[in-house]
Tab-separated table of C-alpha atoms in Angstrom:
chain	number	residue	atom	x	y	z
B	1	UNK	CA	0.000	0.000	0.000
B	2	UNK	CA	1.241	3.485	-0.802
B	3	UNK	CA	0.146	6.962	0.224
B	4	UNK	CA	0.765	10.621	-0.411
B	5	UNK	CA	0.617	12.692	2.772
B	6	UNK	CA	-0.464	16.290	2.336
B	7	UNK	CA	2.018	18.869	3.540
B	8	UNK	CA	-0.528	19.915	6.177
B	9	UNK	CA	-0.440	16.362	7.557
B	10	UNK	CA	3.364	16.386	7.697
B	11	UNK	CA	3.443	19.784	9.426
B	12	UNK	CA	0.770	18.614	11.874
B	13	UNK	CA	2.920	15.588	12.721
B	14	UNK	CA	5.706	17.991	13.701
B	15	UNK	CA	3.428	20.310	15.666
B	16	UNK	CA	1.557	17.666	17.657
B	17	UNK	CA	3.734	14.636	18.371
B	18	UNK	CA	0.796	12.577	19.675
B	19	UNK	CA	-1.877	13.401	17.090
B	20	UNK	CA	-3.199	11.314	14.225
B	21	UNK	CA	-0.787	12.819	11.653
B	22	UNK	CA	2.145	11.797	13.868
B	23	UNK	CA	0.699	8.282	14.161
B	24	UNK	CA	0.635	8.112	10.349
B	25	UNK	CA	4.167	9.467	10.021
B	26	UNK	CA	5.443	6.949	12.591
B	27	UNK	CA	3.588	4.138	10.783
B	28	UNK	CA	5.433	5.034	7.580
B	29	UNK	CA	8.741	5.131	9.474
B	30	UNK	CA	7.880	1.631	10.751
B	31	UNK	CA	7.382	0.482	7.121
B	32	UNK	CA	3.601	-0.009	7.440
B	33	UNK	CA	3.125	1.624	4.022
B	34	UNK	CA	5.145	3.176	1.206
B	35	UNK	CA	5.226	6.964	1.107
B	36	UNK	CA	5.123	8.899	-2.160
B	37	UNK	CA	6.494	12.438	-2.142
B	38	UNK	CA	8.167	14.796	-4.587
B	39	UNK	CA	10.845	17.439	-4.831
B	40	UNK	CA	8.003	19.974	-5.011
B	41	UNK	CA	6.592	18.778	-1.686
B	42	UNK	CA	9.981	18.741	0.020
B	43	UNK	CA	10.492	22.338	-1.134
B	44	UNK	CA	7.003	23.277	0.096
B	45	UNK	CA	7.659	21.674	3.486
B	46	UNK	CA	10.892	23.641	3.899
B	47	UNK	CA	9.212	26.885	2.773
B	48	UNK	CA	6.054	26.479	4.860
B	49	UNK	CA	8.024	25.620	7.997
B	50	UNK	CA	9.517	29.120	7.826
B	51	UNK	CA	6.154	30.913	7.812
B	52	UNK	CA	5.780	33.175	10.864
B	53	UNK	CA	2.804	31.161	12.181
B	54	UNK	CA	4.971	28.010	12.283
B	55	UNK	CA	8.286	29.473	13.397
B	56	UNK	CA	7.064	29.667	17.001
B	57	UNK	CA	5.933	26.027	17.139
B	58	UNK	CA	8.331	24.154	14.840
B	59	UNK	CA	11.872	23.332	15.769
B	60	UNK	CA	14.108	23.683	12.680
B	61	UNK	CA	16.084	20.533	13.496
B	62	UNK	CA	12.866	18.471	13.568
B	63	UNK	CA	11.845	19.868	10.177
B	64	UNK	CA	15.300	19.021	8.816
B	65	UNK	CA	15.093	15.502	10.207
B	66	UNK	CA	11.688	14.998	8.596
B	67	UNK	CA	12.910	16.281	5.222
B	68	UNK	CA	15.912	13.953	5.433
B	69	UNK	CA	13.644	11.024	6.322
B	70	UNK	CA	11.255	11.848	3.465
B	71	UNK	CA	14.123	11.602	1.001
B	72	UNK	CA	14.080	7.852	1.728
B	73	UNK	CA	10.517	7.623	0.386
B	74	UNK	CA	9.576	7.319	-3.268
B	75	UNK	CA	10.579	10.854	-4.346
B	76	UNK	CA	9.127	11.865	-7.691
B	77	UNK	CA	11.292	14.242	-9.686
B	78	UNK	CA	8.678	15.257	-12.247
B	79	UNK	CA	4.938	15.586	-11.906
B	80	UNK	CA	2.196	15.788	-14.511
B	81	UNK	CA	1.141	19.387	-15.097
B	82	UNK	CA	-2.316	18.743	-16.531
B	83	UNK	CA	-4.069	17.905	-13.254
B	84	UNK	CA	-6.522	20.446	-11.897
B	85	UNK	CA	-7.707	21.061	-8.340
B	86	UNK	CA	-10.169	23.527	-6.817
B	87	UNK	CA	-7.148	25.071	-5.096
B	88	UNK	CA	-4.324	25.347	-7.661
B	89	UNK	CA	-1.768	24.984	-4.853
B	90	UNK	CA	-3.070	21.442	-4.238
B	91	UNK	CA	-2.731	20.267	-7.848
B	92	UNK	CA	0.751	18.909	-7.116
B	93	UNK	CA	-0.697	16.592	-4.422
B	94	UNK	CA	-3.106	15.114	-6.948
B	95	UNK	CA	-0.256	14.878	-9.467
B	96	UNK	CA	1.864	12.980	-6.914
B	97	UNK	CA	-0.993	10.557	-6.283
B	98	UNK	CA	-1.382	9.872	-10.013
B	99	UNK	CA	2.322	9.777	-10.917
B	100	UNK	CA	3.186	7.647	-7.880
B	101	UNK	CA	0.227	5.306	-8.437
B	102	UNK	CA	-0.717	5.843	-4.767
B	103	UNK	CA	-3.561	4.044	-3.053
B	104	UNK	CA	-4.300	7.009	-0.754
B	105	UNK	CA	-3.907	10.748	-0.627
B	106	UNK	CA	-4.178	11.791	3.015
B	107	UNK	CA	-5.092	15.408	3.731
B	108	UNK	CA	-6.516	17.332	6.634
B	109	UNK	CA	-7.545	20.274	4.479
B	110	UNK	CA	-11.324	20.182	4.118
B	111	UNK	CA	-11.573	23.722	2.738
B	112	UNK	CA	-9.595	23.064	-0.455
B	113	UNK	CA	-12.097	20.482	-1.720
B	114	UNK	CA	-9.733	17.497	-1.844
B	115	UNK	CA	-11.588	15.446	0.774
B	116	UNK	CA	-14.904	16.201	-0.930
B	117	UNK	CA	-13.454	14.984	-4.220
B	118	UNK	CA	-13.052	11.507	-2.624
B	119	UNK	CA	-10.669	10.081	-5.263
B	120	UNK	CA	-8.477	10.747	-8.238
B	121	UNK	CA	-8.297	7.773	-10.524
B	122	UNK	CA	-7.964	4.730	-8.271
B	123	UNK	CA	-6.431	6.779	-5.434
B	124	UNK	CA	-8.752	7.364	-2.485
B	125	UNK	CA	-8.588	10.802	-0.840
B	126	UNK	CA	-8.994	10.496	2.921
B	127	UNK	CA	-8.637	12.412	6.150
B	128	UNK	CA	-5.948	11.269	8.585
B	129	UNK	CA	-8.572	9.650	10.834
B	130	UNK	CA	-10.142	7.736	7.934
B	131	UNK	CA	-6.739	6.605	6.650
B	132	UNK	CA	-5.849	5.261	10.097
B	133	UNK	CA	-9.175	3.480	10.477
B	134	UNK	CA	-9.120	1.892	7.014
B	135	UNK	CA	-5.445	1.430	6.148
B	136	UNK	CA	-3.818	1.180	9.586
B	137	UNK	CA	-6.566	-0.426	11.701
B	138	UNK	CA	-4.201	-1.914	14.300
B	139	UNK	CA	-2.732	1.510	15.093
B	140	UNK	CA	-3.877	3.408	18.148
B	141	UNK	CA	-5.299	6.676	16.837
B	142	UNK	CA	-5.848	9.755	18.971
B	143	UNK	CA	-8.510	12.263	17.872
B	144	UNK	CA	-7.436	14.573	15.010
B	145	UNK	CA	-7.718	18.243	15.777
């Protein structure tokens, strides 16, 4: 099984070390599923971690460790450019799911319309809580905030 984790899920894993996104991140680190990412997402993670709203809650060394760990995942160099999303900034997540032939795209962003879309091709779009319940059922899952 493979999954794309939205950047919001990755940042949430760093912010709340006992939340559902962290459970998912730790499950990937324990080889419970294959992670699909891209150079574009790694760049976005680095950039977003420097936003003023995150600087107070994210420790730079933890962000660096996560980026280094993510480079061990399936890192896509090129993404399709013909995929559309309600929020153009989320198109690369859909492109990663298609190009990486992922089973899941996990996102906590309900406002962008990805969760409401439900799938792209054969890839199911799910919230962190749904992904844990369906794909990682033996994992203890705290409530997602």
